[in-house]
Amino acid sequence: MKPQRRIAPGFSGWRVAGIDALAGASIAVAQAPLLAWYLAFPGLIWALWRMTRPSTIAGAWWAGWFVGAGYFGAYLNWIVSPFFVDPWVYGWMAPFAFVLTGFGLGVFWALAAALGARFPNRILGLVTLLAAVELLRGHIFTGFPWAQVGHLWMGSPVEQGAALIGATGLTVATLFAASLPLLARGWGTIAMLALVGGALGFGAMRSAEPPGQARAITLRLVQPNAEQHLKWNPEEARRLFKRQLQFTAEGTPADLTIWPETAVPYLLEYAPEVAGMITSASGGNPVALGIQRVEGDRGWNSLRVLQGDGVLSATYDKFHLVPFGEYMPMGDMLHDWFGIRAFAAQVGNAYSAGQGPQVLDLGDKLGKVLPLICYEAVFPGIPRSVGRPDWILQITNDAWFGTLTGPFQHFQQARLRAIEMGLPLVRVANTGMTAVIDPKGHVTHALPFGTTGYLDVAELAAALPPTPYARHGDWAAFLLLFSLLVLSMARRRPRVA
């Protein structure tokens, strides 16, 4: 007699796991560069159905885990790119990073599916817990709010809802809307269509409203397009620096010239003459630039503003660092034992964190600006944690993220911060996307991705009055989440095999 193969309870084999993973991956087509929200939203309904289909808690765990792994694996496929900047040192880690990212983040969805199976209303229980773990994922272990379900609407009019309830609120509302056809096929589908249609209509009307009076300032956004694997080569560093000086000096000097993250390959502490070279090229006008700074054996990833004869007028140190990219957990031990250090840090084994977000006052003409360095733009809470600026400035080096998906996803999340806060956002990137975004997320000026050059801007859109999200934050999301929790406990739904 042929022995039977043992499998986990409720888990019927790799074929089912593959279907679950495909259901999760179908949601990711909403993300840049595809932005196919009209395909991803039906995919979300499918994924929710797959997670509520197993009849046991163990089966729900497996379904949630593979749906989550498919979603995060497809969405965050760019995670392997940093490992190939220096492939001889880090390349062997790429497949492990891909698998661990997908299945590691998939654990959040597995927990939601397994615990949701114990709720009286299993579908609403799953939706409530998925929304809760997505909120948790944005804060636990320093937070990783990339790939939120609410990001599904980016590129569609529904994204304007972020001005009301933020990205977290969009996540809660999106999961609830997707659950309606599962709760009641006929009326649920009608209710879902009405909810999505209303959100589309609101977004279209808000997006079409005329802009306010623009701020009359000239900006020059420099995109050097430096290849990451050559950026710190001494010869390439000199060529890169000269290229940016040339772009800064051409034509009439701008009121403010902006260079991207870590654009300067030198340290002002050891080469103070560099500051004068930069402001000489700008005609003495201010230049905001990404540069590392050091004190003793500590280093920071910073934005610094120079003007006049190279005078340093403002400094901002990035405080929300990228785990494994800018600092290594147990970094000294990993470096001493294995020679592993953070990818981006060129001083010591890792960067030090700055003191926190701050608004820089650049004078009456340029106004007050909130600087964000790279990864900080994916956190909706940062712009709300300080006094309201006139505009947001993000400098970034997206060469780490490859050329297919990562830079474009990062750009879309920066747009979402502008919509949430009702503030214009200027984004200056090493390889792109370099652009100017108005307070409703419209791209008013942009440089093509992967090009070398600069972008001159003659005016900057005025800030809108503070949006409901800017005033109240995630309270609307918490209220929606609490309401779902109450509904999920309200009645017992017959079990479906």
Short mmCIF file of C-alpha atoms in Angstrom, two decimals:
data_model
loop_
_atom_site.label_atom_id
_atom_site.label_comp_id
_atom_site.label_asym_id
_atom_site.label_seq_id
_atom_site.Cartn_x
_atom_site.Cartn_y
_atom_site.Cartn_z
CA MET A 1 0.00 0.00 0.00
CA LYS A 2 1.39 3.36 -1.06
CA PRO A 3 1.93 5.67 1.93
CA GLN A 4 -0.02 8.94 1.93
CA ARG A 5 1.83 12.22 1.96
CA ARG A 6 1.17 14.29 5.06
CA ILE A 7 0.22 17.93 4.60
CA ALA A 8 -0.60 20.76 6.98
CA PRO A 9 -4.22 20.93 8.19
CA GLY A 10 -6.37 22.92 5.77
CA PHE A 11 -3.53 23.19 3.28
CA SER A 12 -4.18 21.14 0.16
CA GLY A 13 -0.84 21.39 -1.56
CA TRP A 14 1.37 23.59 -3.64
CA ARG A 15 -1.21 24.04 -6.40
CA VAL A 16 -3.53 25.82 -3.97
CA ALA A 17 -0.59 27.80 -2.57
CA GLY A 18 0.28 28.93 -6.09
CA ILE A 19 -3.29 30.12 -6.71
CA ASP A 20 -3.24 32.02 -3.41
CA ALA A 21 0.07 33.66 -4.28
CA LEU A 22 -1.29 34.61 -7.71
CA ALA A 23 -4.33 36.20 -6.07
CA GLY A 24 -2.01 38.32 -3.91
CA ALA A 25 0.20 39.24 -6.84
CA SER A 26 -2.84 40.40 -8.83
CA ILE A 27 -3.30 43.28 -6.36
CA ALA A 28 0.22 44.56 -7.08
CA VAL A 29 -0.63 45.53 -10.69
CA ALA A 30 -2.08 48.73 -9.20
CA GLN A 31 1.42 49.92 -8.40
CA ALA A 32 3.76 52.00 -10.53
CA PRO A 33 4.60 51.86 -13.31
CA LEU A 34 1.38 49.99 -14.28
CA LEU A 35 -1.12 51.84 -12.03
CA ALA A 36 -3.82 49.38 -13.12
CA TRP A 37 -6.15 49.95 -10.15
CA TYR A 38 -9.13 48.76 -12.24
CA LEU A 39 -7.53 45.28 -12.36
CA ALA A 40 -6.11 45.31 -8.86
CA PHE A 41 -9.37 46.06 -7.07
CA PRO A 42 -11.06 42.89 -8.46
CA GLY A 43 -7.83 41.11 -7.53
CA LEU A 44 -8.27 42.30 -3.95
CA ILE A 45 -11.79 40.83 -3.86
CA TRP A 46 -10.38 37.55 -5.14
CA ALA A 47 -7.61 37.61 -2.52
CA LEU A 48 -10.10 38.21 0.31
CA TRP A 49 -12.19 35.29 -0.92
CA ARG A 50 -9.14 33.03 -1.04
CA MET A 51 -8.28 33.91 2.57
CA THR A 52 -11.80 33.16 3.85
CA ARG A 53 -12.23 29.95 1.83
CA PRO A 54 -10.42 27.43 4.13
CA SER A 55 -12.62 25.87 6.79
CA THR A 56 -9.94 25.69 9.49
CA ILE A 57 -7.79 28.24 11.29
CA ALA A 58 -4.62 26.51 10.09
CA GLY A 59 -5.89 26.58 6.51
CA ALA A 60 -6.68 30.27 6.86
CA TRP A 61 -3.12 30.87 8.09
CA TRP A 62 -1.62 29.16 5.04
CA ALA A 63 -3.95 30.98 2.66
CA GLY A 64 -3.18 34.36 4.23
CA TRP A 65 0.54 33.65 4.22
CA PHE A 66 0.73 32.79 0.52
CA VAL A 67 -1.65 35.56 -0.54
CA GLY A 68 0.51 38.01 1.42
CA ALA A 69 3.73 36.56 0.05
CA GLY A 70 2.41 36.89 -3.51
CA TYR A 71 1.36 40.47 -2.87
CA PHE A 72 4.56 41.67 -1.23
CA GLY A 73 6.83 39.64 -3.49
CA ALA A 74 5.28 41.11 -6.65
CA TYR A 75 5.01 44.62 -5.22
CA LEU A 76 8.50 44.79 -3.70
CA ASN A 77 10.38 43.01 -6.48
CA TRP A 78 12.82 45.94 -6.54
CA ILE A 79 14.16 44.82 -3.15
CA VAL A 80 16.89 42.82 -4.92
CA SER A 81 18.31 45.86 -6.76
CA PRO A 82 20.57 47.24 -3.98
CA PHE A 83 22.32 43.87 -3.71
CA PHE A 84 23.55 44.13 -7.30
CA VAL A 85 25.15 47.56 -6.94
CA ASP A 86 28.15 45.66 -5.52
CA PRO A 87 27.26 42.12 -6.63
CA TRP A 88 30.55 40.49 -5.64
CA VAL A 89 29.95 41.41 -2.00
CA TYR A 90 26.15 41.40 -1.65
CA GLY A 91 24.78 39.60 -4.71
CA TRP A 92 24.44 36.26 -2.90
CA MET A 93 21.92 37.87 -0.53
CA ALA A 94 19.45 38.89 -3.29
CA PRO A 95 17.37 35.68 -3.50
CA PHE A 96 17.21 35.43 0.29
CA ALA A 97 16.07 39.07 0.50
CA PHE A 98 13.34 38.46 -2.07
CA VAL A 99 11.97 35.36 -0.37
CA LEU A 100 12.29 36.72 3.16
CA THR A 101 10.63 40.01 2.21
CA GLY A 102 7.61 38.33 0.63
CA PHE A 103 7.10 35.63 3.23
CA GLY A 104 8.24 37.78 6.15
CA LEU A 105 5.69 40.51 5.45
CA GLY A 106 3.19 37.82 4.48
CA VAL A 107 3.14 36.75 8.14
CA PHE A 108 1.11 39.89 8.90
CA TRP A 109 -1.60 38.75 6.48
CA ALA A 110 -1.40 35.17 7.77
CA LEU A 111 -2.09 36.41 11.29
CA ALA A 112 -5.05 38.46 10.08
CA ALA A 113 -6.51 35.50 8.17
CA ALA A 114 -6.06 33.03 11.05
CA LEU A 115 -7.44 35.31 13.76
CA GLY A 116 -10.20 36.55 11.49
CA ALA A 117 -11.45 32.99 11.13
CA ARG A 118 -12.51 33.11 14.79
CA PHE A 119 -14.76 36.18 14.39
CA PRO A 120 -18.56 35.79 14.28
CA ASN A 121 -18.53 37.54 10.91
CA ARG A 122 -15.49 35.99 9.32
CA ILE A 123 -15.27 38.29 6.30
CA LEU A 124 -15.49 41.51 8.30
CA GLY A 125 -13.16 39.98 10.88
CA LEU A 126 -10.55 39.41 8.19
CA VAL A 127 -10.99 42.93 6.79
CA THR A 128 -10.72 44.49 10.26
CA LEU A 129 -7.57 42.59 11.12
CA LEU A 130 -5.96 43.16 7.71
CA ALA A 131 -6.48 46.90 8.16
CA ALA A 132 -5.09 46.66 11.69
CA VAL A 133 -1.94 44.76 10.71
CA GLU A 134 -1.34 47.15 7.81
CA LEU A 135 -1.47 49.99 10.32
CA LEU A 136 0.84 48.04 12.63
CA ARG A 137 3.25 47.34 9.77
CA GLY A 138 3.68 51.07 9.25
CA HIS A 139 5.00 51.51 12.80
CA ILE A 140 6.53 48.32 14.21
CA PHE A 141 10.33 47.82 13.94
CA THR A 142 10.71 51.49 12.85
CA GLY A 143 7.85 51.04 10.35
CA PHE A 144 7.53 50.08 6.71
CA PRO A 145 4.34 51.67 5.24
CA TRP A 146 5.38 50.90 1.66
CA ALA A 147 2.84 48.70 -0.19
CA GLN A 148 -0.21 49.71 1.83
CA VAL A 149 -3.47 48.38 0.38
CA GLY A 150 -4.74 51.97 0.17
CA HIS A 151 -1.98 52.74 -2.33
CA LEU A 152 -4.03 50.71 -4.79
CA TRP A 153 -5.76 53.93 -5.91
CA MET A 154 -2.66 55.93 -6.83
CA GLY A 155 -3.05 57.25 -10.33
CA SER A 156 -6.86 57.27 -10.06
CA PRO A 157 -9.17 60.07 -8.84
CA VAL A 158 -9.82 58.06 -5.64
CA GLU A 159 -6.36 59.05 -4.41
CA GLN A 160 -7.81 62.47 -3.60
CA GLY A 161 -9.51 60.78 -0.65
CA ALA A 162 -6.12 60.88 1.08
CA ALA A 163 -6.77 64.58 1.74
CA LEU A 164 -9.69 63.47 3.93
CA ILE A 165 -8.56 60.24 5.59
CA GLY A 166 -4.92 59.71 4.59
CA ALA A 167 -3.32 56.57 3.20
CA THR A 168 -4.30 54.58 6.29
CA GLY A 169 -7.94 55.57 5.94
CA LEU A 170 -7.85 54.62 2.27
CA THR A 171 -6.57 51.19 3.29
CA VAL A 172 -9.45 50.63 5.72
CA ALA A 173 -12.08 51.92 3.29
CA THR A 174 -10.67 49.93 0.36
CA LEU A 175 -10.70 46.65 2.28
CA PHE A 176 -14.28 47.27 3.41
CA ALA A 177 -15.44 48.10 -0.12
CA ALA A 178 -13.79 44.94 -1.48
CA SER A 179 -15.55 42.82 1.15
CA LEU A 180 -19.07 43.94 0.23
CA PRO A 181 -19.61 41.49 -2.68
CA LEU A 182 -18.48 38.66 -0.38
CA LEU A 183 -20.90 39.73 2.34
CA ALA A 184 -23.93 39.93 0.02
CA ARG A 185 -23.41 39.18 -3.65
CA GLY A 186 -26.25 41.22 -5.14
CA TRP A 187 -26.75 44.19 -2.82
CA GLY A 188 -23.13 44.02 -1.74
CA THR A 189 -21.92 44.43 -5.31
CA ILE A 190 -24.30 47.35 -5.83
CA ALA A 191 -23.09 48.99 -2.61
CA MET A 192 -19.46 48.45 -3.63
CA LEU A 193 -20.04 50.04 -7.05
CA ALA A 194 -21.81 52.99 -5.43
CA LEU A 195 -18.97 53.49 -2.93
CA VAL A 196 -16.22 53.28 -5.54
CA GLY A 197 -18.21 55.42 -7.98
CA GLY A 198 -18.76 58.09 -5.34
CA ALA A 199 -15.04 58.13 -4.50
CA LEU A 200 -14.16 58.45 -8.19
CA GLY A 201 -16.61 61.32 -8.58
CA PHE A 202 -15.36 63.17 -5.51
CA GLY A 203 -11.77 62.74 -6.63
CA ALA A 204 -12.49 63.97 -10.15
CA MET A 205 -14.23 67.10 -8.84
CA ARG A 206 -11.51 67.90 -6.32
CA SER A 207 -8.79 67.31 -8.87
CA ALA A 208 -10.46 69.69 -11.34
CA GLU A 209 -10.72 72.63 -8.92
CA PRO A 210 -8.62 75.60 -10.09
CA PRO A 211 -5.27 76.15 -8.34
CA GLY A 212 -4.58 79.10 -6.11
CA GLN A 213 -2.10 81.92 -6.62
CA ALA A 214 1.40 80.57 -7.28
CA ARG A 215 4.55 81.62 -5.44
CA ALA A 216 6.82 83.52 -7.83
CA ILE A 217 10.19 81.87 -7.27
CA THR A 218 12.66 80.28 -9.65
CA LEU A 219 14.00 76.83 -8.87
CA ARG A 220 16.64 74.76 -10.66
CA LEU A 221 16.42 71.02 -10.02
CA VAL A 222 19.61 69.15 -10.86
CA GLN A 223 19.47 65.50 -11.93
CA PRO A 224 23.06 64.24 -12.38
CA ASN A 225 22.05 60.63 -13.20
CA ALA A 226 25.07 59.11 -11.45
CA GLU A 227 25.38 55.33 -11.65
CA GLN A 228 25.37 53.99 -8.12
CA HIS A 229 28.20 51.49 -8.58
CA LEU A 230 30.47 54.30 -9.87
CA LYS A 231 29.30 57.13 -7.63
CA TRP A 232 32.08 56.85 -5.06
CA ASN A 233 34.85 56.09 -7.53
CA PRO A 234 37.29 59.06 -7.16
CA GLU A 235 37.45 59.85 -10.87
CA GLU A 236 33.68 59.49 -11.30
CA ALA A 237 33.12 61.61 -8.18
CA ARG A 238 35.11 64.50 -9.66
CA ARG A 239 33.24 64.24 -12.95
CA LEU A 240 29.89 64.16 -11.14
CA PHE A 241 30.77 67.22 -9.06
CA LYS A 242 31.85 69.21 -12.12
CA ARG A 243 28.68 68.20 -13.96
CA GLN A 244 26.50 69.60 -11.19
CA LEU A 245 28.55 72.79 -10.95
CA GLN A 246 28.07 73.28 -14.70
CA PHE A 247 24.32 72.78 -14.47
CA THR A 248 24.14 75.23 -11.55
CA ALA A 249 26.08 77.94 -13.41
CA GLU A 250 24.29 77.83 -16.77
CA GLY A 251 22.12 80.83 -17.69
CA THR A 252 20.51 83.08 -15.11
CA PRO A 253 21.03 81.84 -11.54
CA ALA A 254 17.88 80.48 -9.90
CA ASP A 255 16.56 81.74 -6.58
CA LEU A 256 17.27 78.25 -5.26
CA THR A 257 19.22 75.43 -6.88
CA ILE A 258 18.66 71.92 -5.51
CA TRP A 259 20.97 68.93 -5.81
CA PRO A 260 19.77 65.41 -4.88
CA GLU A 261 20.61 63.16 -1.95
CA THR A 262 24.37 62.58 -1.37
CA ALA A 263 25.05 64.59 -4.53
CA VAL A 264 28.37 65.93 -3.22
CA PRO A 265 31.08 63.28 -2.99
CA TYR A 266 33.18 65.39 -0.61
CA LEU A 267 32.89 66.38 3.05
CA LEU A 268 32.74 70.08 3.89
CA GLU A 269 34.51 69.31 7.16
CA TYR A 270 37.62 68.17 5.24
CA ALA A 271 37.23 70.20 2.02
CA PRO A 272 35.73 73.57 3.03
CA GLU A 273 36.64 75.11 -0.33
CA VAL A 274 33.89 73.01 -1.94
CA ALA A 275 31.19 75.26 -0.44
CA GLY A 276 32.64 78.33 -2.14
CA MET A 277 32.87 76.53 -5.48
CA ILE A 278 29.19 75.65 -5.29
CA THR A 279 27.92 79.14 -4.40
CA SER A 280 30.27 80.70 -6.96
CA ALA A 281 28.48 78.63 -9.61
CA SER A 282 25.08 79.81 -8.28
CA GLY A 283 26.05 83.47 -8.25
CA GLY A 284 25.79 83.51 -4.47
CA ASN A 285 22.18 82.37 -4.48
CA PRO A 286 21.18 79.56 -2.15
CA VAL A 287 21.93 75.95 -3.07
CA ALA A 288 20.27 73.09 -1.17
CA LEU A 289 22.20 69.89 -1.57
CA GLY A 290 22.44 66.37 -0.29
CA ILE A 291 25.77 65.73 1.38
CA GLN A 292 27.21 63.60 4.15
CA ARG A 293 28.54 65.34 7.21
CA VAL A 294 30.77 64.04 9.99
CA GLU A 295 31.70 64.77 13.57
CA GLY A 296 34.45 62.54 14.86
CA ASP A 297 33.51 58.96 14.07
CA ARG A 298 29.82 59.73 13.47
CA GLY A 299 28.24 60.51 10.10
CA TRP A 300 24.86 61.83 8.95
CA ASN A 301 22.94 61.79 5.70
CA SER A 302 22.15 65.48 5.43
CA LEU A 303 20.63 68.32 3.46
CA ARG A 304 22.62 71.55 3.76
CA VAL A 305 21.88 75.01 2.39
CA LEU A 306 24.79 77.17 1.20
CA GLN A 307 24.69 80.78 0.03
CA GLY A 308 26.82 83.89 -0.41
CA ASP A 309 30.49 82.98 -0.34
CA GLY A 310 29.85 79.41 0.75
CA VAL A 311 28.21 80.24 4.07
CA LEU A 312 26.26 77.37 5.61
CA SER A 313 22.79 78.74 6.42
CA ALA A 314 20.82 75.59 7.31
CA THR A 315 21.32 71.88 7.98
CA TYR A 316 18.88 69.00 8.23
CA ASP A 317 19.99 65.48 9.22
CA LYS A 318 17.88 62.54 8.09
CA PHE A 319 16.36 60.89 11.16
CA HIS A 320 14.27 58.02 9.74
CA LEU A 321 17.01 55.75 8.44
CA VAL A 322 16.58 52.71 6.22
CA PRO A 323 17.26 49.43 8.07
CA PHE A 324 20.13 47.53 6.42
CA GLY A 325 20.54 50.39 3.92
CA GLU A 326 21.67 53.21 6.21
CA TYR A 327 22.13 51.37 9.45
CA MET A 328 22.58 47.73 10.35
CA PRO A 329 20.87 46.27 13.40
CA MET A 330 23.79 45.04 15.52
CA GLY A 331 25.93 46.87 12.99
CA ASP A 332 29.24 46.86 14.84
CA MET A 333 29.03 43.13 15.48
CA LEU A 334 28.11 42.35 11.84
CA HIS A 335 30.96 44.53 10.60
CA ASP A 336 33.55 43.15 13.00
CA TRP A 337 32.58 39.50 12.48
CA PHE A 338 31.54 39.39 8.83
CA GLY A 339 32.65 42.68 7.26
CA ILE A 340 29.03 43.64 6.53
CA ARG A 341 28.02 47.29 6.70
CA ALA A 342 25.04 49.37 5.56
CA PHE A 343 24.90 49.81 1.79
CA ALA A 344 24.64 53.59 1.63
CA ALA A 345 26.86 54.74 4.48
CA GLN A 346 30.32 55.85 3.41
CA VAL A 347 31.38 56.96 6.89
CA GLY A 348 31.70 54.29 9.57
CA ASN A 349 29.45 51.25 9.54
CA ALA A 350 26.19 53.22 9.43
CA TYR A 351 24.67 56.67 9.56
CA SER A 352 23.57 58.30 12.78
CA ALA A 353 19.97 59.44 13.05
CA GLY A 354 19.16 63.14 13.15
CA GLN A 355 17.13 64.75 15.92
CA GLY A 356 13.82 64.68 14.03
CA PRO A 357 11.82 66.55 11.39
CA GLN A 358 12.17 70.29 11.15
CA VAL A 359 11.00 73.19 9.02
CA LEU A 360 13.73 75.36 7.50
CA ASP A 361 13.00 79.07 7.04
CA LEU A 362 14.66 80.06 3.77
CA GLY A 363 13.51 83.68 3.84
CA ASP A 364 10.48 85.64 2.71
CA LYS A 365 10.80 84.77 -0.97
CA LEU A 366 11.51 81.05 -0.71
CA GLY A 367 9.35 80.54 2.35
CA LYS A 368 9.38 77.74 4.89
CA VAL A 369 10.26 74.27 3.65
CA LEU A 370 9.98 70.81 5.19
CA PRO A 371 12.92 68.67 3.98
CA LEU A 372 12.53 64.93 3.53
CA ILE A 373 15.44 62.73 2.53
CA CYS A 374 14.58 59.69 0.40
CA TYR A 375 12.75 57.05 2.47
CA GLU A 376 11.22 59.65 4.81
CA ALA A 377 8.66 60.55 2.14
CA VAL A 378 6.84 57.20 2.57
CA PHE A 379 5.79 58.08 6.16
CA PRO A 380 2.56 60.12 6.26
CA GLY A 381 3.07 61.09 9.89
CA ILE A 382 6.29 63.04 9.35
CA PRO A 383 4.81 66.13 7.60
CA ARG A 384 2.18 66.39 10.35
CA SER A 385 4.67 66.30 13.22
CA VAL A 386 6.03 69.84 12.77
CA GLY A 387 4.66 73.29 12.05
CA ARG A 388 3.00 73.70 8.67
CA PRO A 389 5.51 74.71 5.97
CA ASP A 390 4.87 76.48 2.66
CA TRP A 391 6.14 73.51 0.67
CA ILE A 392 7.85 70.14 0.98
CA LEU A 393 11.26 69.30 -0.47
CA GLN A 394 12.31 65.69 -1.02
CA ILE A 395 15.82 64.89 -2.15
CA THR A 396 16.54 61.28 -2.98
CA ASN A 397 18.87 58.84 -4.69
CA ASP A 398 16.62 56.22 -6.27
CA ALA A 399 19.46 54.57 -8.17
CA TRP A 400 19.37 52.01 -5.35
CA PHE A 401 15.88 50.91 -6.41
CA GLY A 402 16.68 49.80 -9.96
CA THR A 403 14.96 51.05 -13.11
CA LEU A 404 11.70 49.10 -13.38
CA THR A 405 9.42 49.62 -10.38
CA GLY A 406 11.07 50.96 -7.21
CA PRO A 407 11.75 54.58 -8.26
CA PHE A 408 8.25 54.96 -9.68
CA GLN A 409 6.57 53.55 -6.58
CA HIS A 410 8.65 55.89 -4.42
CA PHE A 411 7.58 58.84 -6.58
CA GLN A 412 3.89 57.95 -6.26
CA GLN A 413 4.16 57.89 -2.48
CA ALA A 414 5.73 61.35 -2.52
CA ARG A 415 2.72 62.54 -4.56
CA LEU A 416 0.43 61.09 -1.91
CA ARG A 417 2.13 63.21 0.78
CA ALA A 418 1.31 66.34 -1.25
CA ILE A 419 -2.37 65.32 -1.52
CA GLU A 420 -2.63 64.43 2.18
CA MET A 421 -1.20 67.74 3.34
CA GLY A 422 -2.45 70.07 0.58
CA LEU A 423 1.13 71.25 0.02
CA PRO A 424 3.27 71.55 -3.10
CA LEU A 425 6.19 69.14 -3.18
CA VAL A 426 9.47 69.50 -5.03
CA ARG A 427 11.28 66.24 -5.66
CA VAL A 428 14.91 66.12 -6.79
CA ALA A 429 16.34 62.68 -7.56
CA ASN A 430 19.72 61.45 -8.76
CA THR A 431 18.30 59.35 -11.60
CA GLY A 432 14.63 60.43 -11.40
CA MET A 433 11.83 60.99 -10.92
CA THR A 434 12.68 64.69 -10.56
CA ALA A 435 9.45 66.71 -10.59
CA VAL A 436 7.31 69.47 -9.13
CA ILE A 437 3.96 68.34 -7.69
CA ASP A 438 1.07 70.64 -6.82
CA PRO A 439 -1.04 70.28 -3.63
CA LYS A 440 -3.48 67.94 -5.38
CA GLY A 441 -0.81 65.58 -6.64
CA HIS A 442 -0.65 66.88 -10.21
CA VAL A 443 2.80 66.80 -11.80
CA THR A 444 3.39 70.29 -13.17
CA HIS A 445 7.03 69.87 -14.23
CA ALA A 446 9.20 66.78 -14.63
CA LEU A 447 12.45 65.47 -16.06
CA PRO A 448 12.41 62.10 -17.84
CA PHE A 449 13.67 59.22 -15.74
CA GLY A 450 17.27 58.21 -16.34
CA THR A 451 18.33 61.43 -18.06
CA THR A 452 21.14 63.84 -17.22
CA GLY A 453 20.17 67.49 -16.96
CA TYR A 454 18.32 70.08 -14.97
CA LEU A 455 14.81 71.48 -14.75
CA ASP A 456 14.05 75.18 -14.39
CA VAL A 457 10.79 76.13 -12.69
CA ALA A 458 9.46 79.69 -12.76
CA GLU A 459 6.83 79.38 -10.02
CA LEU A 460 5.59 77.08 -7.30
CA ALA A 461 1.94 76.34 -6.60
CA ALA A 462 0.57 77.90 -3.43
CA ALA A 463 -0.29 75.74 -0.45
CA LEU A 464 -3.96 74.95 0.11
CA PRO A 465 -5.63 75.45 3.49
CA PRO A 466 -4.84 72.50 5.78
CA THR A 467 -6.72 69.41 4.65
CA PRO A 468 -8.85 67.36 7.04
CA TYR A 469 -6.02 64.83 7.19
CA ALA A 470 -3.47 67.58 7.93
CA ARG A 471 -5.67 68.77 10.83
CA HIS A 472 -6.82 65.46 12.29
CA GLY A 473 -4.39 62.80 11.09
CA ASP A 474 -5.49 59.18 11.28
CA TRP A 475 -8.48 59.68 13.59
CA ALA A 476 -10.89 59.01 10.72
CA ALA A 477 -9.02 55.77 9.95
CA PHE A 478 -9.23 54.71 13.61
CA LEU A 479 -12.96 55.46 13.67
CA LEU A 480 -13.52 53.40 10.52
CA LEU A 481 -11.45 50.57 11.97
CA PHE A 482 -13.40 50.59 15.24
CA SER A 483 -16.69 50.57 13.33
CA LEU A 484 -15.56 47.54 11.36
CA LEU A 485 -14.57 45.78 14.58
CA VAL A 486 -18.05 46.35 16.04
CA LEU A 487 -19.74 45.12 12.85
CA SER A 488 -17.54 42.03 12.69
CA MET A 489 -18.70 41.03 16.18
CA ALA A 490 -22.36 41.87 15.63
CA ARG A 491 -23.70 38.59 14.31
CA ARG A 492 -22.56 35.09 13.56
CA ARG A 493 -22.35 34.20 9.92
CA PRO A 494 -22.93 30.56 8.90
CA ARG A 495 -19.68 28.76 8.20
CA VAL A 496 -18.91 28.17 4.56
CA ALA A 497 -16.79 25.16 3.64
#
